[in-house]
């Protein structure tokens, strides 16, 4: 097995462990909504510390439910990941294309030099 394959498998296992362990260990069982975002947690902490606090502004769009909000967040994350993957793939493709072009130039230079040397021997 190649070294990169081993590294990828270890990383995949770690990601799976990060996803499954909080559920398996029961983290957040004591909360009403155990896996809410940090925005909700911060709002709860602020209202506990200072009940008369008023936010400076309100959101432009408030989704009708938590599921829709989660779906929009997931869509945003997927679009961001797609843009990053496209960018890195494009960079890698350009680098490989430049490398192949340099290899072709080197091969043609060697072939022409070899052709000249055999012509000089005749």
Short mmCIF file of N, CA, C and O in Angstrom, two decimals:
data_model
loop_
_atom_site.label_atom_id
_atom_site.label_comp_id
_atom_site.label_asym_id
_atom_site.label_seq_id
_atom_site.Cartn_x
_atom_site.Cartn_y
_atom_site.Cartn_z
N UNK A 1 0.85 -1.17 0.00
CA UNK A 1 0.00 0.00 0.00
C UNK A 1 0.90 1.24 0.00
O UNK A 1 1.88 1.31 0.73
N UNK A 2 0.54 2.22 -0.82
CA UNK A 2 1.33 3.43 -0.92
C UNK A 2 1.23 4.26 0.36
O UNK A 2 0.27 4.14 1.12
N UNK A 3 2.22 5.11 0.56
CA UNK A 3 2.25 5.96 1.75
C UNK A 3 1.07 6.93 1.76
O UNK A 3 0.44 7.13 2.80
N UNK A 4 0.74 7.51 0.59
CA UNK A 4 -0.38 8.45 0.53
C UNK A 4 -1.71 7.76 0.83
O UNK A 4 -2.59 8.35 1.47
N UNK A 5 -1.86 6.52 0.41
CA UNK A 5 -3.07 5.78 0.69
C UNK A 5 -3.22 5.55 2.19
O UNK A 5 -4.31 5.69 2.75
N UNK A 6 -2.12 5.21 2.86
CA UNK A 6 -2.16 5.01 4.31
C UNK A 6 -2.54 6.30 5.02
O UNK A 6 -3.36 6.29 5.94
N UNK A 7 -1.95 7.41 4.61
CA UNK A 7 -2.25 8.70 5.23
C UNK A 7 -3.72 9.05 5.02
O UNK A 7 -4.40 9.49 5.95
N UNK A 8 -4.23 8.83 3.81
CA UNK A 8 -5.63 9.12 3.53
C UNK A 8 -6.57 8.26 4.37
O UNK A 8 -7.60 8.74 4.85
N UNK A 9 -6.23 6.99 4.55
CA UNK A 9 -7.06 6.12 5.37
C UNK A 9 -7.06 6.55 6.83
O UNK A 9 -8.10 6.53 7.50
N UNK A 10 -5.90 6.95 7.34
CA UNK A 10 -5.82 7.43 8.72
C UNK A 10 -6.66 8.70 8.88
O UNK A 10 -7.41 8.85 9.85
N UNK A 11 -6.56 9.62 7.94
CA UNK A 11 -7.35 10.85 8.00
C UNK A 11 -8.84 10.57 7.92
O UNK A 11 -9.64 11.17 8.64
N UNK A 12 -9.23 9.64 7.05
CA UNK A 12 -10.63 9.26 6.94
C UNK A 12 -11.14 8.66 8.25
O UNK A 12 -12.25 8.97 8.70
N UNK A 13 -10.32 7.82 8.88
CA UNK A 13 -10.70 7.24 10.16
C UNK A 13 -10.86 8.32 11.23
O UNK A 13 -11.80 8.28 12.02
N UNK A 14 -9.96 9.30 11.25
CA UNK A 14 -10.05 10.38 12.23
C UNK A 14 -11.31 11.22 12.03
O UNK A 14 -11.98 11.60 13.00
N UNK A 15 -11.65 11.50 10.79
CA UNK A 15 -12.88 12.27 10.51
C UNK A 15 -14.10 11.48 10.96
O UNK A 15 -15.02 12.04 11.57
N UNK A 16 -14.11 10.19 10.66
CA UNK A 16 -15.24 9.36 11.09
C UNK A 16 -15.33 9.32 12.62
O UNK A 16 -16.43 9.40 13.19
N UNK A 17 -14.19 9.23 13.28
CA UNK A 17 -14.18 9.21 14.75
C UNK A 17 -14.70 10.53 15.31
O UNK A 17 -15.46 10.54 16.29
N UNK A 18 -14.32 11.65 14.70
CA UNK A 18 -14.81 12.95 15.16
C UNK A 18 -16.31 13.08 14.98
O UNK A 18 -16.98 13.78 15.74
N UNK A 19 -16.86 12.42 13.99
CA UNK A 19 -18.30 12.49 13.75
C UNK A 19 -19.07 11.55 14.67
O UNK A 19 -20.17 11.87 15.12
N UNK A 20 -18.51 10.38 14.96
CA UNK A 20 -19.24 9.36 15.69
C UNK A 20 -19.04 9.44 17.21
O UNK A 20 -19.98 9.21 17.97
N UNK A 21 -17.86 9.80 17.66
CA UNK A 21 -17.57 9.78 19.10
C UNK A 21 -18.50 10.67 19.93
O UNK A 21 -18.96 10.23 20.98
N UNK A 22 -18.79 11.91 19.52
CA UNK A 22 -19.71 12.70 20.34
C UNK A 22 -21.09 12.06 20.50
O UNK A 22 -21.71 12.14 21.55
N UNK A 23 -21.55 11.38 19.46
CA UNK A 23 -22.83 10.69 19.55
C UNK A 23 -22.73 9.45 20.43
O UNK A 23 -23.62 9.18 21.24
N UNK A 24 -21.66 8.69 20.27
CA UNK A 24 -21.49 7.45 21.02
C UNK A 24 -21.25 7.71 22.51
O UNK A 24 -21.73 6.95 23.36
N UNK A 25 -20.53 8.78 22.82
CA UNK A 25 -20.23 9.08 24.22
C UNK A 25 -21.35 9.86 24.91
O UNK A 25 -21.29 10.11 26.10
N UNK A 26 -22.37 10.25 24.15
CA UNK A 26 -23.50 10.95 24.75
C UNK A 26 -23.20 12.38 25.13
O UNK A 26 -23.81 12.92 26.05
N UNK A 27 -22.27 13.00 24.45
CA UNK A 27 -21.95 14.40 24.75
C UNK A 27 -23.15 15.27 24.38
O UNK A 27 -23.72 15.15 23.30
N UNK A 28 -23.54 16.13 25.27
CA UNK A 28 -24.65 17.03 25.01
C UNK A 28 -26.00 16.46 25.39
O UNK A 28 -27.02 17.06 25.11
N UNK A 29 -26.02 15.30 26.08
CA UNK A 29 -27.31 14.71 26.47
C UNK A 29 -28.05 15.56 27.49
O UNK A 29 -29.27 15.50 27.59
N UNK A 30 -27.32 16.35 28.24
CA UNK A 30 -27.94 17.16 29.29
C UNK A 30 -28.61 18.42 28.74
O UNK A 30 -29.29 19.13 29.46
N UNK A 31 -28.43 18.71 27.46
CA UNK A 31 -28.98 19.93 26.87
C UNK A 31 -30.28 19.64 26.15
O UNK A 31 -30.53 18.51 25.70
N UNK A 32 -31.10 20.69 25.99
CA UNK A 32 -32.35 20.56 25.26
C UNK A 32 -32.08 20.29 23.78
O UNK A 32 -32.65 19.40 23.17
N UNK A 33 -31.20 21.11 23.19
CA UNK A 33 -30.75 20.92 21.81
C UNK A 33 -29.24 20.72 21.85
O UNK A 33 -28.49 21.68 21.87
N UNK A 34 -28.78 19.47 21.85
CA UNK A 34 -27.36 19.20 22.12
C UNK A 34 -26.37 19.70 21.07
O UNK A 34 -25.25 20.03 21.39
N UNK A 35 -26.78 19.75 19.82
CA UNK A 35 -25.80 20.09 18.78
C UNK A 35 -26.18 21.37 18.05
O UNK A 35 -26.14 21.45 16.84
N UNK A 36 -26.56 22.39 18.80
CA UNK A 36 -26.85 23.69 18.19
C UNK A 36 -25.54 24.38 17.87
O UNK A 36 -24.48 24.04 18.39
N UNK A 37 -25.62 25.39 17.03
CA UNK A 37 -24.42 26.12 16.63
C UNK A 37 -23.90 27.02 17.73
O UNK A 37 -24.54 27.24 18.77
N UNK A 38 -22.74 27.58 17.51
CA UNK A 38 -22.12 28.44 18.51
C UNK A 38 -22.87 29.75 18.67
O UNK A 38 -22.83 30.36 19.73
N UNK A 39 -23.60 30.17 17.62
CA UNK A 39 -24.39 31.40 17.75
C UNK A 39 -25.47 31.23 18.81
O UNK A 39 -25.69 32.11 19.65
N UNK A 40 -26.15 30.11 18.77
CA UNK A 40 -27.19 29.85 19.77
C UNK A 40 -26.62 29.72 21.17
O UNK A 40 -27.21 30.20 22.15
N UNK A 41 -25.47 29.07 21.28
CA UNK A 41 -24.81 28.93 22.58
C UNK A 41 -24.39 30.29 23.13
O UNK A 41 -24.55 30.57 24.31
N UNK A 42 -23.87 31.15 22.27
CA UNK A 42 -23.44 32.49 22.70
C UNK A 42 -24.65 33.31 23.14
O UNK A 42 -24.59 34.02 24.16
N UNK A 43 -25.74 33.22 22.40
CA UNK A 43 -26.95 33.96 22.76
C UNK A 43 -27.46 33.52 24.12
O UNK A 43 -27.84 34.35 24.96
N UNK A 44 -27.45 32.22 24.37
CA UNK A 44 -27.90 31.70 25.66
C UNK A 44 -27.00 32.20 26.79
O UNK A 44 -27.49 32.62 27.84
N UNK A 45 -25.69 32.16 26.57
CA UNK A 45 -24.76 32.60 27.61
C UNK A 45 -24.92 34.10 27.89
O UNK A 45 -24.88 34.52 29.05
N UNK A 46 -25.13 34.90 26.87
CA UNK A 46 -25.28 36.34 27.06
C UNK A 46 -26.56 36.65 27.83
O UNK A 46 -26.56 37.47 28.75
N UNK A 47 -27.67 35.99 27.46
CA UNK A 47 -28.92 36.26 28.16
C UNK A 47 -28.88 35.78 29.61
O UNK A 47 -29.56 36.35 30.46
N UNK A 48 -28.08 34.76 29.91
CA UNK A 48 -27.92 34.33 31.30
C UNK A 48 -27.11 35.34 32.09
O UNK A 48 -27.41 35.61 33.25
N UNK A 49 -26.06 35.90 31.48
CA UNK A 49 -25.21 36.86 32.18
C UNK A 49 -25.85 38.24 32.30
O UNK A 49 -25.71 38.91 33.32
N UNK A 50 -26.52 38.67 31.24
CA UNK A 50 -27.11 40.00 31.23
C UNK A 50 -28.49 39.92 30.56
O UNK A 50 -28.61 40.07 29.34
N UNK A 51 -29.53 39.69 31.35
CA UNK A 51 -30.87 39.47 30.77
C UNK A 51 -31.44 40.67 30.01
O UNK A 51 -32.25 40.49 29.11
N UNK A 52 -31.02 41.89 30.32
CA UNK A 52 -31.57 43.05 29.64
C UNK A 52 -30.79 43.46 28.39
O UNK A 52 -31.03 44.51 27.83
N UNK A 53 -29.89 42.61 27.94
CA UNK A 53 -29.08 42.91 26.75
C UNK A 53 -29.95 42.90 25.50
O UNK A 53 -30.78 42.02 25.31
N UNK A 54 -29.76 43.90 24.63
CA UNK A 54 -30.46 43.96 23.35
C UNK A 54 -29.43 43.93 22.23
O UNK A 54 -28.47 44.70 22.26
N UNK A 55 -29.61 43.05 21.23
CA UNK A 55 -28.66 42.99 20.11
C UNK A 55 -28.63 44.29 19.33
O UNK A 55 -29.60 45.04 19.30
N UNK A 56 -27.50 44.57 18.68
CA UNK A 56 -27.33 45.80 17.91
C UNK A 56 -28.14 45.76 16.62
O UNK A 56 -28.57 46.78 16.11
N UNK A 57 -28.31 44.59 16.06
CA UNK A 57 -29.05 44.46 14.80
C UNK A 57 -29.72 43.09 14.75
O UNK A 57 -29.41 42.21 15.55
N UNK A 58 -30.61 42.94 13.80
CA UNK A 58 -31.29 41.66 13.62
C UNK A 58 -30.92 41.09 12.26
O UNK A 58 -30.53 41.83 11.35
N UNK A 59 -31.04 39.78 12.08
CA UNK A 59 -30.68 39.18 10.79
C UNK A 59 -31.56 39.69 9.66
O UNK A 59 -32.73 40.03 9.87
N UNK A 60 -31.00 39.73 8.45
CA UNK A 60 -31.77 40.15 7.28
C UNK A 60 -32.83 39.11 6.92
O UNK A 60 -33.92 39.45 6.49
N UNK A 61 -32.50 37.83 7.08
CA UNK A 61 -33.42 36.75 6.77
C UNK A 61 -33.39 35.75 7.91
O UNK A 61 -32.34 35.25 8.30
N UNK A 62 -34.53 35.45 8.46
CA UNK A 62 -34.65 34.46 9.52
C UNK A 62 -35.37 33.25 8.97
O UNK A 62 -36.56 33.32 8.63
N UNK A 63 -34.68 32.11 8.79
CA UNK A 63 -35.33 30.91 8.25
C UNK A 63 -36.48 30.47 9.17
O UNK A 63 -36.42 30.64 10.38
N UNK A 64 -37.52 29.89 8.56
CA UNK A 64 -38.68 29.51 9.36
C UNK A 64 -38.41 28.37 10.36
O UNK A 64 -39.13 28.23 11.33
N UNK A 65 -37.39 27.55 10.11
CA UNK A 65 -37.10 26.47 11.06
C UNK A 65 -35.60 26.21 11.11
O UNK A 65 -34.84 26.64 10.25
N UNK A 66 -35.20 25.47 12.12
CA UNK A 66 -33.79 25.13 12.29
C UNK A 66 -33.28 24.21 11.19
O UNK A 66 -32.11 24.26 10.83
N UNK A 67 -34.17 23.37 10.66
CA UNK A 67 -33.77 22.46 9.59
C UNK A 67 -33.41 23.22 8.32
O UNK A 67 -32.43 22.90 7.65
N UNK A 68 -34.20 24.25 8.01
CA UNK A 68 -33.90 25.05 6.82
C UNK A 68 -32.61 25.83 7.02
O UNK A 68 -31.79 25.93 6.11
N UNK A 69 -32.43 26.35 8.22
CA UNK A 69 -31.19 27.07 8.53
C UNK A 69 -29.98 26.15 8.38
O UNK A 69 -28.96 26.52 7.80
N UNK A 70 -30.11 24.92 8.87
CA UNK A 70 -29.04 23.94 8.75
C UNK A 70 -28.79 23.58 7.29
O UNK A 70 -27.64 23.43 6.86
N UNK A 71 -29.84 23.44 6.51
CA UNK A 71 -29.70 23.11 5.09
C UNK A 71 -29.00 24.25 4.34
O UNK A 71 -28.13 24.00 3.49
N UNK A 72 -29.36 25.49 4.65
CA UNK A 72 -28.70 26.63 4.01
C UNK A 72 -27.22 26.69 4.37
O UNK A 72 -26.36 27.00 3.54
N UNK A 73 -26.92 26.40 5.63
CA UNK A 73 -25.52 26.39 6.06
C UNK A 73 -24.75 25.29 5.34
O UNK A 73 -23.61 25.50 4.90
N UNK A 74 -25.37 24.11 5.20
CA UNK A 74 -24.71 23.01 4.50
C UNK A 74 -24.49 23.35 3.03
O UNK A 74 -23.44 23.02 2.46
N UNK A 75 -25.47 24.01 2.42
CA UNK A 75 -25.33 24.43 1.03
C UNK A 75 -24.18 25.42 0.88
O UNK A 75 -23.38 25.32 -0.05
N UNK A 76 -24.09 26.34 1.81
CA UNK A 76 -23.00 27.32 1.79
C UNK A 76 -21.65 26.61 1.92
O UNK A 76 -20.69 26.93 1.20
N UNK A 77 -21.55 25.65 2.82
CA UNK A 77 -20.30 24.91 3.01
C UNK A 77 -19.95 24.10 1.76
O UNK A 77 -18.79 24.05 1.35
N UNK A 78 -20.95 23.49 1.13
CA UNK A 78 -20.70 22.70 -0.07
C UNK A 78 -20.23 23.59 -1.22
O UNK A 78 -19.31 23.22 -1.97
N UNK A 79 -20.85 24.74 -1.38
CA UNK A 79 -20.41 25.66 -2.44
C UNK A 79 -18.98 26.14 -2.19
O UNK A 79 -18.17 26.21 -3.11
N UNK A 80 -18.66 26.45 -0.95
CA UNK A 80 -17.30 26.87 -0.62
C UNK A 80 -16.29 25.78 -0.89
O UNK A 80 -15.21 26.02 -1.43
N UNK A 81 -16.63 24.55 -0.52
CA UNK A 81 -15.74 23.42 -0.77
C UNK A 81 -15.57 23.20 -2.27
O UNK A 81 -14.46 22.89 -2.75
N UNK A 82 -16.63 23.37 -3.04
CA UNK A 82 -16.54 23.22 -4.50
C UNK A 82 -15.63 24.27 -5.12
O UNK A 82 -14.83 23.95 -6.00
N UNK A 83 -15.74 25.50 -4.66
CA UNK A 83 -14.89 26.57 -5.19
C UNK A 83 -13.43 26.29 -4.85
O UNK A 83 -12.54 26.42 -5.70
N UNK A 84 -13.16 25.88 -3.62
CA UNK A 84 -11.78 25.57 -3.23
C UNK A 84 -11.23 24.37 -4.02
O UNK A 84 -10.08 24.40 -4.49
N UNK A 85 -12.04 23.33 -4.19
CA UNK A 85 -11.59 22.16 -4.94
C UNK A 85 -11.31 22.53 -6.39
O UNK A 85 -10.32 22.07 -6.97
N UNK A 86 -12.16 23.36 -6.99
CA UNK A 86 -11.92 23.80 -8.37
C UNK A 86 -10.62 24.58 -8.46
O UNK A 86 -9.81 24.35 -9.37
N UNK A 87 -10.39 25.49 -7.53
CA UNK A 87 -9.18 26.31 -7.56
C UNK A 87 -7.92 25.44 -7.44
O UNK A 87 -6.98 25.58 -8.22
N UNK A 88 -7.91 24.54 -6.45
CA UNK A 88 -6.72 23.70 -6.26
C UNK A 88 -6.54 22.73 -7.42
O UNK A 88 -5.41 22.44 -7.83
N UNK A 89 -7.61 22.21 -7.99
CA UNK A 89 -7.52 21.34 -9.16
C UNK A 89 -6.98 22.09 -10.36
O UNK A 89 -6.17 21.56 -11.13
N UNK A 90 -7.43 23.32 -10.54
CA UNK A 90 -6.95 24.15 -11.64
C UNK A 90 -5.45 24.43 -11.50
O UNK A 90 -4.69 24.31 -12.47
N UNK A 91 -5.04 24.77 -10.29
CA UNK A 91 -3.61 25.02 -10.05
C UNK A 91 -2.77 23.79 -10.33
O UNK A 91 -1.72 23.86 -10.96
N UNK A 92 -3.25 22.64 -9.86
CA UNK A 92 -2.50 21.40 -10.07
C UNK A 92 -2.43 21.05 -11.56
O UNK A 92 -1.40 20.64 -12.07
N UNK A 93 -3.55 21.22 -12.26
CA UNK A 93 -3.57 20.94 -13.70
C UNK A 93 -2.62 21.83 -14.47
O UNK A 93 -1.92 21.38 -15.38
N UNK A 94 -2.59 23.11 -14.12
CA UNK A 94 -1.67 24.03 -14.80
C UNK A 94 -0.22 23.65 -14.53
O UNK A 94 0.62 23.68 -15.42
N UNK A 95 0.06 23.29 -13.28
CA UNK A 95 1.43 22.90 -12.92
C UNK A 95 1.84 21.64 -13.68
O UNK A 95 2.95 21.55 -14.21
N UNK A 96 0.93 20.67 -13.78
CA UNK A 96 1.24 19.44 -14.51
C UNK A 96 1.41 19.73 -15.99
O UNK A 96 2.28 19.14 -16.65
N UNK A 97 0.59 20.63 -16.55
CA UNK A 97 0.73 21.00 -17.96
C UNK A 97 2.05 21.66 -18.25
O UNK A 97 2.71 21.38 -19.27
N UNK A 98 2.47 22.55 -17.35
CA UNK A 98 3.77 23.21 -17.52
C UNK A 98 4.91 22.19 -17.45
O UNK A 98 5.86 22.25 -18.22
N UNK A 99 4.79 21.25 -16.51
CA UNK A 99 5.82 20.22 -16.37
C UNK A 99 5.89 19.34 -17.62
O UNK A 99 6.98 19.03 -18.11
N UNK A 100 4.75 18.97 -18.16
CA UNK A 100 4.75 18.16 -19.38
C UNK A 100 5.33 18.92 -20.56
O UNK A 100 6.05 18.36 -21.39
N UNK A 101 5.03 20.22 -20.64
CA UNK A 101 5.57 21.03 -21.73
C UNK A 101 7.09 21.12 -21.62
O UNK A 101 7.81 21.03 -22.63
N UNK A 102 7.60 21.28 -20.41
CA UNK A 102 9.05 21.32 -20.21
C UNK A 102 9.69 19.98 -20.57
O UNK A 102 10.78 19.94 -21.16
N UNK A 103 9.02 18.88 -20.22
CA UNK A 103 9.55 17.56 -20.56
C UNK A 103 9.58 17.36 -22.07
O UNK A 103 10.54 16.81 -22.61
N UNK A 104 8.53 17.82 -22.78
CA UNK A 104 8.51 17.70 -24.24
C UNK A 104 9.63 18.52 -24.87
O UNK A 104 10.27 18.08 -25.81
N UNK A 105 9.83 19.73 -24.35
CA UNK A 105 10.91 20.57 -24.88
C UNK A 105 12.26 19.92 -24.65
O UNK A 105 13.12 19.92 -25.53
N UNK A 106 12.46 19.33 -23.46
CA UNK A 106 13.73 18.66 -23.17
C UNK A 106 13.91 17.45 -24.07
O UNK A 106 15.01 17.20 -24.58
N UNK A 107 12.83 16.68 -24.28
CA UNK A 107 12.91 15.51 -25.16
C UNK A 107 13.22 15.91 -26.59
O UNK A 107 14.04 15.27 -27.27
N UNK A 108 12.58 16.97 -27.07
CA UNK A 108 12.83 17.40 -28.45
C UNK A 108 14.25 17.97 -28.59
O UNK A 108 14.90 17.77 -29.61
N UNK A 109 14.74 18.64 -27.55
CA UNK A 109 16.11 19.15 -27.60
C UNK A 109 17.10 17.99 -27.62
O UNK A 109 18.10 18.03 -28.36
N UNK A 110 16.85 16.95 -26.83
CA UNK A 110 17.73 15.77 -26.83
C UNK A 110 17.67 15.04 -28.17
O UNK A 110 18.69 14.58 -28.68
N UNK A 111 16.47 14.94 -28.72
CA UNK A 111 16.32 14.25 -30.01
C UNK A 111 17.03 15.01 -31.12
O UNK A 111 17.70 14.40 -31.98
N UNK A 112 16.91 16.33 -31.11
CA UNK A 112 17.59 17.11 -32.15
C UNK A 112 19.10 17.07 -31.96
O UNK A 112 19.85 17.02 -32.92
N UNK A 113 19.56 17.06 -30.73
CA UNK A 113 21.00 16.97 -30.47
C UNK A 113 21.52 15.59 -30.89
O UNK A 113 22.61 15.47 -31.46
N UNK A 114 20.73 14.55 -30.64
CA UNK A 114 21.14 13.21 -31.03
C UNK A 114 21.14 13.09 -32.55
O UNK A 114 22.03 12.44 -33.14
N UNK A 115 20.18 13.74 -33.22
CA UNK A 115 20.12 13.72 -34.68
C UNK A 115 21.31 14.41 -35.29
O UNK A 115 21.87 13.98 -36.29
N UNK A 116 21.75 15.51 -34.71
CA UNK A 116 22.90 16.25 -35.21
C UNK A 116 24.18 15.45 -35.03
O UNK A 116 25.04 15.44 -35.89
N UNK A 117 24.29 14.75 -33.89
CA UNK A 117 25.51 13.99 -33.65
C UNK A 117 25.63 12.81 -34.60
O UNK A 117 26.72 12.48 -35.06
N UNK A 118 24.54 12.16 -34.95
CA UNK A 118 24.62 11.04 -35.90
C UNK A 118 24.87 11.57 -37.31
O UNK A 118 25.53 10.91 -38.11
N UNK A 119 24.35 12.74 -37.63
CA UNK A 119 24.60 13.34 -38.96
C UNK A 119 26.06 13.74 -39.09
O UNK A 119 26.66 13.64 -40.15
N UNK A 120 26.66 14.20 -37.96
CA UNK A 120 28.07 14.60 -38.00
C UNK A 120 28.98 13.39 -38.16
O UNK A 120 30.06 13.47 -38.75
N UNK A 121 28.55 12.23 -37.64
CA UNK A 121 29.36 11.02 -37.75
C UNK A 121 29.37 10.49 -39.17
O UNK A 121 30.32 9.87 -39.59
N UNK A 122 28.35 10.73 -39.95
CA UNK A 122 28.29 10.23 -41.33
C UNK A 122 29.19 11.01 -42.17
O UNK A 122 29.97 11.32 -42.69
#
